[in-house]
Amino acid sequence: MRFGVLVFPGTWSDRDCYHVLDKVLGQKVEYVWHKETDLSGFDCVILPGGFSYGDYLRPGAIARFSPIMTEVAKFAAAGKLVIGICNGFQILCESGLLPGVLMQNNHLQYRCQWVYLRVENNSLPFTSRTEESQVLYIPVSHYEGSYYADAETLKELEANKQIAFRYCNSLGEIVEEANPNGSIDNIAGIVNKAGNVLGMMPHPERACEGIVGGLDGNVIFESIIGEVTTRAMGCVKLD
Amino acid sequence: MPISKETLDDVALSKEEYDIIVQDLGREPNLVEIGLFGSLWSEHCGYKHSKLLLKLLPHASPRVLVKPGEENAGAVDIGDGLCVVMKMESHNHPSAIEPYQGAATGVGGIVRDIFTMGARPVALLNSLRFGPLSEARNRYLFGGVVSGIAGYGNCLGIPDVAGEVYFSPSYSANPLVNAMCVGIAEKRRLVSSRASGKGNLLMLVGADTGRDGLHGASGLASQTFEDERELRPTVQVGNPFMEKLLLEACLELADTDYIVALQDLGAAGLTSSAIESASKSGSGVIIDVAKVPRREEGMTPYEVMLSESQERMLVIVKKGCEDKVKAIFDKWDLRSDIIGQVTDDGLAKIMDGKEMVAKAPIELLTSPPLYRPKGVKPNWLEALQKSDFSDIPDIRGDASSVLLRLLSSPNIASKEWIYRQYDHQVQINTVVQPGSDAAVLRVKDTKKGIALTSDGNGRYCYLAPFAGGIIAVAEAARNLSCAGAEPIAMTDCLNFGNPEKTDVYYQLEQCIRGMAQACKILNIPVISGNVSLYNETRDEAVYPTPVVGMLGLIEEIDRLCTTGFKRKDDIVVLLGGTDTDTDSLGGSEYLELVHDLVAGIPAINLNLEKRVQQCCRDAIKRGIIHSAHDCSDGGLTVALAESCIAGNIGIRAKWKIAGRGDSELFGEEQSRIVVSLEPSRLRDLERLATRHHVPLQKLGVVGGSRFIIENMVDLPLDDVTDAWKGGLQRAMA
């Protein structure tokens, strides 16, 4: 399968995602410059972390107008897999591909630390290889990661099982102390209604090698690879 | 036209220096030329008071590729066709005036020095000094500086992996903000900053030029100042996004053969950038200021030449390649303009359209007079060095509470409050995170790792400048050795007061002599550095504070070591000096915190130091020990506590206390490393220690949930951990 890693001016996790997909997971991967207008041939595109356009105005607010984003919308509408990590999540929210917004952390400081995440829905293309309610140990690194959506949207997210991850403690309990940024209901990652577009603040690509502190990020990429391979073999998942 | 004193003061030139210029130029310089001389002859660019002393530092080793002064940063070979490029720089004065932007642009400047050489920046470090956090203004400065470093560094995607911070009244009005950047490049791809080849083009790239930062080099960084608020307009404002674009574009460019050289615009802007670049190759330059894109209207040639607007680069483009180079900058949405060319007449010629506004020999512009005043040991120092502490009561039953006080003091407490605001993981190389003795990064596609640390104890240097200089180097090297890394190169930032004062010059000279001696004995070349003088406010100099940034190499990344105790029942051993006496109280954190006393003479035995470090590295390489942690601020007891906290496991220790209890527990004798190991390996370690002639002393056993030093300290580990972890946060609340 082929991964596309989008590069906006100011993106910096592009090289990390590329490294993990190429060197750790042995996948085909290519950078896609934000001014390009073609995503054909890719099975999954990643919007990586960083400060696209310096986060000026609001994180993601300018990047959503990059030419490639029109293609990302079409790519998503076609049911292909899109994952936005950190700044990528912010861009997906700004461009309306995901509901809600990411606000400044409630403590008004940048926060870089390892956190625990509980998988809230393990039947997504991004989580299919996880156990039910599995706890993952993955770092966050952001200033604007406090997820917010209005009550109605939240209800919908719950009803459609669109909440992918919540911040939790090491035992998997959803508690206030485990929330690194003030996200509503400890939400760390969500998917769109169709379940093929994921946005998450934590950085799974930083947790794919033991030498840099953890391996739990692999399961997300492995789930994607499994899903795409299954699709390619013509096996359609029945609801 | 007789020049006014005000004009000379503006550019920090003395009358004598002006007379030299008139004599060598054969005429009175015009205003633009005075601006050029003032900047290039400033302490900041010209190193007038430090250059002769800096020659004392050793620069050679088989690994050294680029020495100080040759390029924007030093470089050392680490094998596998790769080299590490590094440098440290101060941004003290701007940060005192506007902490966020001062610190942010400090990061921006040092990062440009690294990618200018074609190296991708892989790590940032910073050494900070502030006044006590009990004062609101110091909390404001500290908080602002940390946010500024975070705001700029995080946006660039460079991990901030290590650093240090100390608080002392000495830095109240004049905080120190030293930033260090480390990059990795393919050896064959190192880019020079030498503007050579007649007819090659000078291309200015990045931000437009404004009036910001005029006289930054000559005014802000080379004089003392009375009222910082007046100077706020001389502080530049950073645009990290623009810097990130420049970084990527320049690295793309470094991979081509379209260019001759890259040079960033830092202090003294276009003046120092173009002229120093030409000076390195013995060429000349001609620049047309009318072609420089401006942020504001009505700027004079003088202002254009001296502007310190940030995020600008000068590219020396091979003639005929300008379109290809421009295409790369266009891709990154960066403006690029040809503003001049390289000549072979050895002159700097500044044009404003057709009119020549300045013309001077580059040799003269870059050869300021060098001063070697006579330093005099001040009388006040003699008085401080008296180290009879017999009238200070020894600790009796209160060792536990003293330990908790020390652990929660901002100088010793965990620095997590700072580094959790910095992205310390991006680029996914961070093997040992901030908080250990040294950060360790893997080098992708090799088996190697690099270890990084920064160190410098201003209080030691204040009390004993020579020994303090030695200790700064020795302790940085010890930090690396505790990680299992061999120290291979050093950079430094020398923060001192006004060198025209005999006592300050004495401190400067003694510190540098101490550092030089340590470098020679420990075999560590100095490959780059920076000097920040005039760190004074209202006639009061800061502690003499040389900060050392050091690089260590780990040949096999799976053979590294960290500070935390690892396993229950491991035995804890002290490697190194065991003859503690009252001297070890001199300059200690304990003495200042508990007895409000800064006195005594810190001391070190460099030969023992060298052996202890070798022994430690050897033990790590052979897999004998599970942890290693150096004894520094707070002494042996604090080191033991930190190893317990990091490993989340207790200790039961016991050793014979011969002299004063406080000296044994909290004295800061040098050359000591706490290690832990399986009991079955003790004999191996003893043999190794004997071979290295290193004293070894058994201290105790790892295990349980209490921190116990028999007859002295007995505390639940949770209390010890809370004191250390929350100390800084509580001080900022």
Short mmCIF file of N, CA and C in Angstrom, two decimals, chain B residues 453-572:
data_model
loop_
_atom_site.label_atom_id
_atom_site.label_comp_id
_atom_site.label_asym_id
_atom_site.label_seq_id
_atom_site.Cartn_x
_atom_site.Cartn_y
_atom_site.Cartn_z
N THR B 453 24.98 18.14 26.97
CA THR B 453 24.73 18.73 28.28
C THR B 453 25.23 20.16 28.30
N SER B 454 24.74 20.93 29.24
CA SER B 454 25.33 22.25 29.45
C SER B 454 25.48 22.49 30.94
N ASP B 455 26.49 23.22 31.31
CA ASP B 455 26.83 23.38 32.72
C ASP B 455 27.60 24.66 32.99
N GLY B 456 27.52 25.13 34.18
CA GLY B 456 28.30 26.30 34.57
C GLY B 456 27.79 26.82 35.90
N ASN B 457 28.66 26.92 36.88
CA ASN B 457 28.24 27.34 38.22
C ASN B 457 28.84 28.72 38.52
N GLY B 458 28.01 29.74 38.39
CA GLY B 458 28.46 31.11 38.59
C GLY B 458 28.96 31.37 40.01
N ARG B 459 28.35 30.70 40.98
CA ARG B 459 28.76 30.93 42.37
C ARG B 459 30.19 30.41 42.59
N TYR B 460 30.48 29.25 42.03
CA TYR B 460 31.85 28.73 42.14
C TYR B 460 32.84 29.72 41.51
N CYS B 461 32.47 30.23 40.32
CA CYS B 461 33.40 31.12 39.61
C CYS B 461 33.56 32.45 40.33
N TYR B 462 32.53 32.86 41.01
CA TYR B 462 32.58 34.09 41.80
C TYR B 462 33.57 33.92 42.95
N LEU B 463 33.54 32.75 43.58
CA LEU B 463 34.40 32.51 44.74
C LEU B 463 35.81 32.11 44.33
N ALA B 464 35.93 31.41 43.22
CA ALA B 464 37.25 30.92 42.79
C ALA B 464 37.23 30.81 41.27
N PRO B 465 37.51 31.92 40.57
CA PRO B 465 37.32 31.91 39.12
C PRO B 465 38.12 30.83 38.39
N PHE B 466 39.33 30.56 38.83
CA PHE B 466 40.13 29.56 38.14
C PHE B 466 39.54 28.16 38.34
N ALA B 467 39.30 27.80 39.61
CA ALA B 467 38.71 26.48 39.89
C ALA B 467 37.31 26.39 39.29
N GLY B 468 36.59 27.49 39.34
CA GLY B 468 35.23 27.50 38.78
C GLY B 468 35.25 27.20 37.29
N GLY B 469 36.22 27.77 36.59
CA GLY B 469 36.36 27.49 35.16
C GLY B 469 36.65 26.02 34.91
N ILE B 470 37.54 25.47 35.74
CA ILE B 470 37.85 24.03 35.61
C ILE B 470 36.59 23.20 35.85
N ILE B 471 35.88 23.56 36.92
CA ILE B 471 34.73 22.73 37.31
C ILE B 471 33.63 22.78 36.24
N ALA B 472 33.47 23.95 35.61
CA ALA B 472 32.43 24.04 34.58
C ALA B 472 32.67 22.99 33.49
N VAL B 473 33.92 22.88 33.06
CA VAL B 473 34.27 21.91 32.02
C VAL B 473 34.18 20.49 32.57
N ALA B 474 34.75 20.30 33.77
CA ALA B 474 34.80 18.95 34.35
C ALA B 474 33.40 18.40 34.59
N GLU B 475 32.51 19.26 35.07
CA GLU B 475 31.18 18.77 35.39
C GLU B 475 30.39 18.43 34.13
N ALA B 476 30.53 19.25 33.10
CA ALA B 476 29.86 18.92 31.84
C ALA B 476 30.36 17.58 31.32
N ALA B 477 31.66 17.39 31.38
CA ALA B 477 32.24 16.12 30.90
C ALA B 477 31.75 14.96 31.77
N ARG B 478 31.64 15.21 33.08
CA ARG B 478 31.18 14.17 33.99
C ARG B 478 29.74 13.77 33.66
N ASN B 479 28.91 14.77 33.34
CA ASN B 479 27.53 14.47 32.95
C ASN B 479 27.50 13.52 31.76
N LEU B 480 28.35 13.80 30.80
CA LEU B 480 28.38 12.95 29.60
C LEU B 480 28.89 11.56 29.95
N SER B 481 29.94 11.52 30.78
CA SER B 481 30.50 10.23 31.17
C SER B 481 29.47 9.37 31.88
N CYS B 482 28.60 10.02 32.67
CA CYS B 482 27.55 9.27 33.37
C CYS B 482 26.56 8.64 32.40
N ALA B 483 26.46 9.19 31.20
CA ALA B 483 25.59 8.60 30.19
C ALA B 483 26.33 7.54 29.39
N GLY B 484 27.62 7.40 29.64
CA GLY B 484 28.42 6.44 28.89
C GLY B 484 29.02 7.03 27.63
N ALA B 485 29.03 8.35 27.55
CA ALA B 485 29.52 9.01 26.34
C ALA B 485 30.91 9.57 26.54
N GLU B 486 31.69 9.53 25.48
CA GLU B 486 33.05 10.09 25.50
C GLU B 486 32.95 11.56 25.07
N PRO B 487 33.38 12.50 25.93
CA PRO B 487 33.30 13.91 25.52
C PRO B 487 34.23 14.18 24.34
N ILE B 488 33.70 14.77 23.26
CA ILE B 488 34.55 14.99 22.09
C ILE B 488 34.64 16.45 21.65
N ALA B 489 33.76 17.30 22.12
CA ALA B 489 33.86 18.70 21.71
C ALA B 489 33.06 19.58 22.65
N MET B 490 33.47 20.83 22.68
CA MET B 490 32.86 21.76 23.61
C MET B 490 32.59 23.09 22.91
N THR B 491 31.51 23.74 23.32
CA THR B 491 31.27 25.12 22.93
C THR B 491 31.04 25.87 24.24
N ASP B 492 31.09 27.19 24.20
CA ASP B 492 30.90 27.88 25.47
C ASP B 492 30.30 29.26 25.25
N CYS B 493 29.79 29.79 26.33
CA CYS B 493 29.29 31.15 26.31
C CYS B 493 29.79 31.80 27.59
N LEU B 494 30.60 32.83 27.45
CA LEU B 494 31.24 33.45 28.61
C LEU B 494 30.48 34.72 28.99
N ASN B 495 29.77 34.65 30.10
CA ASN B 495 28.95 35.78 30.54
C ASN B 495 29.64 36.49 31.70
N PHE B 496 30.08 37.71 31.45
CA PHE B 496 30.80 38.46 32.47
C PHE B 496 30.33 39.91 32.48
N GLY B 497 30.86 40.67 33.42
CA GLY B 497 30.54 42.09 33.53
C GLY B 497 31.41 42.92 32.59
N ASN B 498 31.64 44.14 32.98
CA ASN B 498 32.40 45.10 32.17
C ASN B 498 33.91 44.80 32.24
N PRO B 499 34.50 44.37 31.12
CA PRO B 499 35.90 43.91 31.15
C PRO B 499 36.89 45.05 31.36
N GLU B 500 36.38 46.29 31.27
CA GLU B 500 37.28 47.42 31.49
C GLU B 500 37.56 47.59 32.98
N LYS B 501 36.84 46.88 33.82
CA LYS B 501 37.10 46.92 35.26
C LYS B 501 38.10 45.81 35.60
N THR B 502 39.06 46.16 36.45
CA THR B 502 40.14 45.20 36.69
C THR B 502 39.66 43.91 37.36
N ASP B 503 38.66 44.01 38.24
CA ASP B 503 38.23 42.77 38.91
C ASP B 503 37.46 41.87 37.95
N VAL B 504 36.67 42.47 37.04
CA VAL B 504 35.94 41.66 36.06
C VAL B 504 36.92 41.00 35.10
N TYR B 505 37.93 41.78 34.68
CA TYR B 505 38.91 41.19 33.76
C TYR B 505 39.68 40.05 34.44
N TYR B 506 39.93 40.23 35.71
CA TYR B 506 40.58 39.15 36.48
C TYR B 506 39.73 37.88 36.44
N GLN B 507 38.42 38.06 36.67
CA GLN B 507 37.52 36.90 36.64
C GLN B 507 37.54 36.23 35.27
N LEU B 508 37.45 37.07 34.23
CA LEU B 508 37.42 36.56 32.86
C LEU B 508 38.67 35.75 32.56
N GLU B 509 39.81 36.34 32.89
CA GLU B 509 41.08 35.68 32.58
C GLU B 509 41.23 34.37 33.37
N GLN B 510 40.91 34.43 34.66
CA GLN B 510 41.07 33.24 35.49
C GLN B 510 40.12 32.12 35.05
N CYS B 511 38.89 32.48 34.74
CA CYS B 511 37.93 31.45 34.30
C CYS B 511 38.41 30.79 33.02
N ILE B 512 38.85 31.61 32.07
CA ILE B 512 39.30 31.04 30.80
C ILE B 512 40.54 30.17 31.02
N ARG B 513 41.44 30.62 31.87
CA ARG B 513 42.63 29.80 32.16
C ARG B 513 42.22 28.46 32.78
N GLY B 514 41.25 28.51 33.67
CA GLY B 514 40.77 27.27 34.29
C GLY B 514 40.14 26.35 33.26
N MET B 515 39.31 26.93 32.40
CA MET B 515 38.66 26.12 31.37
C MET B 515 39.72 25.50 30.45
N ALA B 516 40.70 26.31 30.09
CA ALA B 516 41.74 25.82 29.17
C ALA B 516 42.47 24.64 29.78
N GLN B 517 42.78 24.76 31.07
CA GLN B 517 43.50 23.66 31.71
C GLN B 517 42.66 22.38 31.73
N ALA B 518 41.38 22.54 32.05
CA ALA B 518 40.50 21.37 32.09
C ALA B 518 40.38 20.74 30.70
N CYS B 519 40.25 21.59 29.69
CA CYS B 519 40.12 21.06 28.33
C CYS B 519 41.37 20.28 27.93
N LYS B 520 42.53 20.82 28.33
CA LYS B 520 43.77 20.14 27.97
C LYS B 520 43.86 18.78 28.65
N ILE B 521 43.61 18.75 29.95
CA ILE B 521 43.75 17.49 30.68
C ILE B 521 42.68 16.47 30.28
N LEU B 522 41.48 16.95 30.09
CA LEU B 522 40.40 16.02 29.71
C LEU B 522 40.36 15.78 28.21
N ASN B 523 41.21 16.52 27.48
CA ASN B 523 41.33 16.28 26.05
C ASN B 523 40.07 16.63 25.26
N ILE B 524 39.53 17.80 25.54
CA ILE B 524 38.30 18.21 24.87
C ILE B 524 38.53 19.52 24.13
N PRO B 525 38.45 19.53 22.79
CA PRO B 525 38.67 20.77 22.05
C PRO B 525 37.46 21.70 22.12
N VAL B 526 37.73 23.00 22.18
CA VAL B 526 36.67 24.01 22.10
C VAL B 526 36.49 24.35 20.62
N ILE B 527 35.29 24.12 20.08
CA ILE B 527 35.13 24.30 18.63
C ILE B 527 34.31 25.54 18.27
N SER B 528 33.71 26.18 19.24
CA SER B 528 32.98 27.41 18.94
C SER B 528 32.65 28.07 20.25
N GLY B 529 32.12 29.27 20.18
CA GLY B 529 31.76 29.93 21.42
C GLY B 529 31.35 31.36 21.20
N ASN B 530 31.01 31.99 22.30
CA ASN B 530 30.47 33.33 22.25
C ASN B 530 30.82 34.00 23.57
N VAL B 531 31.03 35.31 23.51
CA VAL B 531 31.35 36.05 24.72
C VAL B 531 30.31 37.13 24.93
N SER B 532 29.76 37.21 26.12
CA SER B 532 28.80 38.26 26.44
C SER B 532 29.34 39.05 27.62
N LEU B 533 29.80 40.27 27.33
CA LEU B 533 30.36 41.11 28.40
C LEU B 533 29.38 42.24 28.73
N TYR B 534 29.75 43.04 29.66
CA TYR B 534 28.90 44.17 30.09
C TYR B 534 27.58 43.70 30.69
N ASN B 535 27.58 42.51 31.30
CA ASN B 535 26.37 42.07 31.99
C ASN B 535 26.33 42.72 33.37
N GLU B 536 25.95 43.99 33.36
CA GLU B 536 25.92 44.76 34.60
C GLU B 536 24.69 45.63 34.58
N THR B 537 24.20 45.92 35.74
CA THR B 537 23.17 46.93 35.84
C THR B 537 23.49 47.78 37.06
N ARG B 538 23.45 49.07 36.86
CA ARG B 538 23.79 50.02 37.92
C ARG B 538 25.09 49.62 38.61
N ASP B 539 26.10 49.35 37.75
CA ASP B 539 27.46 49.13 38.22
C ASP B 539 27.69 47.80 38.92
N GLU B 540 26.72 46.94 38.91
CA GLU B 540 26.82 45.67 39.62
C GLU B 540 26.96 44.55 38.58
N ALA B 541 28.08 43.85 38.59
CA ALA B 541 28.27 42.78 37.60
C ALA B 541 27.58 41.49 38.07
N VAL B 542 27.16 40.67 37.11
CA VAL B 542 26.62 39.34 37.45
C VAL B 542 27.78 38.47 37.94
N TYR B 543 27.44 37.35 38.55
CA TYR B 543 28.47 36.36 38.84
C TYR B 543 29.21 36.06 37.54
N PRO B 544 30.52 35.89 37.59
CA PRO B 544 31.21 35.46 36.36
C PRO B 544 30.66 34.07 35.99
N THR B 545 30.06 33.96 34.81
CA THR B 545 29.34 32.72 34.49
C THR B 545 29.73 32.16 33.13
N PRO B 546 30.80 31.38 33.10
CA PRO B 546 31.08 30.67 31.85
C PRO B 546 30.14 29.47 31.77
N VAL B 547 29.43 29.37 30.66
CA VAL B 547 28.55 28.21 30.47
C VAL B 547 29.17 27.32 29.42
N VAL B 548 29.24 26.04 29.74
CA VAL B 548 29.87 25.08 28.85
C VAL B 548 28.80 24.19 28.23
N GLY B 549 28.82 24.07 26.91
CA GLY B 549 27.95 23.11 26.24
C GLY B 549 28.83 22.02 25.69
N MET B 550 28.46 20.76 25.95
CA MET B 550 29.40 19.70 25.55
C MET B 550 28.71 18.56 24.82
N LEU B 551 29.48 18.01 23.88
CA LEU B 551 29.01 16.91 23.04
C LEU B 551 29.79 15.64 23.37
N GLY B 552 29.06 14.57 23.58
CA GLY B 552 29.70 13.28 23.81
C GLY B 552 29.25 12.29 22.77
N LEU B 553 30.10 11.32 22.49
CA LEU B 553 29.78 10.31 21.49
C LEU B 553 29.61 8.95 22.16
N ILE B 554 28.53 8.27 21.82
CA ILE B 554 28.31 6.90 22.28
C ILE B 554 28.41 6.01 21.06
N GLU B 555 29.41 5.15 21.04
CA GLU B 555 29.63 4.34 19.84
C GLU B 555 28.49 3.36 19.61
N GLU B 556 27.99 2.79 20.70
CA GLU B 556 26.86 1.87 20.55
C GLU B 556 25.74 2.32 21.47
N ILE B 557 24.64 2.71 20.82
CA ILE B 557 23.57 3.37 21.56
C ILE B 557 22.92 2.46 22.60
N ASP B 558 23.04 1.14 22.42
CA ASP B 558 22.43 0.28 23.45
C ASP B 558 23.32 0.15 24.69
N ARG B 559 24.49 0.76 24.67
CA ARG B 559 25.35 0.80 25.86
C ARG B 559 25.31 2.19 26.48
N LEU B 560 24.15 2.60 26.91
CA LEU B 560 24.13 3.91 27.57
C LEU B 560 23.60 3.73 28.98
N CYS B 561 23.69 4.78 29.74
CA CYS B 561 23.35 4.67 31.15
C CYS B 561 22.53 5.89 31.56
N THR B 562 21.63 5.71 32.52
CA THR B 562 20.84 6.83 33.03
C THR B 562 20.98 6.94 34.54
N THR B 563 20.38 7.98 35.12
CA THR B 563 20.63 8.29 36.53
C THR B 563 19.84 7.45 37.52
N GLY B 564 18.69 6.94 37.10
CA GLY B 564 17.79 6.29 38.06
C GLY B 564 18.26 4.91 38.49
N PHE B 565 18.06 4.59 39.79
CA PHE B 565 18.32 3.22 40.24
C PHE B 565 17.35 2.29 39.52
N LYS B 566 17.81 1.09 39.18
CA LYS B 566 16.99 0.23 38.35
C LYS B 566 16.35 -0.95 39.09
N ARG B 567 17.12 -1.58 39.99
CA ARG B 567 16.62 -2.84 40.55
C ARG B 567 16.80 -2.92 42.05
N LYS B 568 15.80 -3.53 42.66
CA LYS B 568 15.85 -3.83 44.09
C LYS B 568 17.09 -4.70 44.35
N ASP B 569 17.71 -4.46 45.47
CA ASP B 569 18.88 -5.23 45.92
C ASP B 569 20.19 -4.89 45.20
N ASP B 570 20.12 -3.99 44.22
CA ASP B 570 21.38 -3.50 43.63
C ASP B 570 22.16 -2.78 44.73
N ILE B 571 23.48 -2.85 44.66
CA ILE B 571 24.24 -2.08 45.64
C ILE B 571 24.65 -0.74 45.06
N VAL B 572 24.75 0.23 45.94
CA VAL B 572 25.06 1.60 45.54
C VAL B 572 26.49 1.92 45.97
#
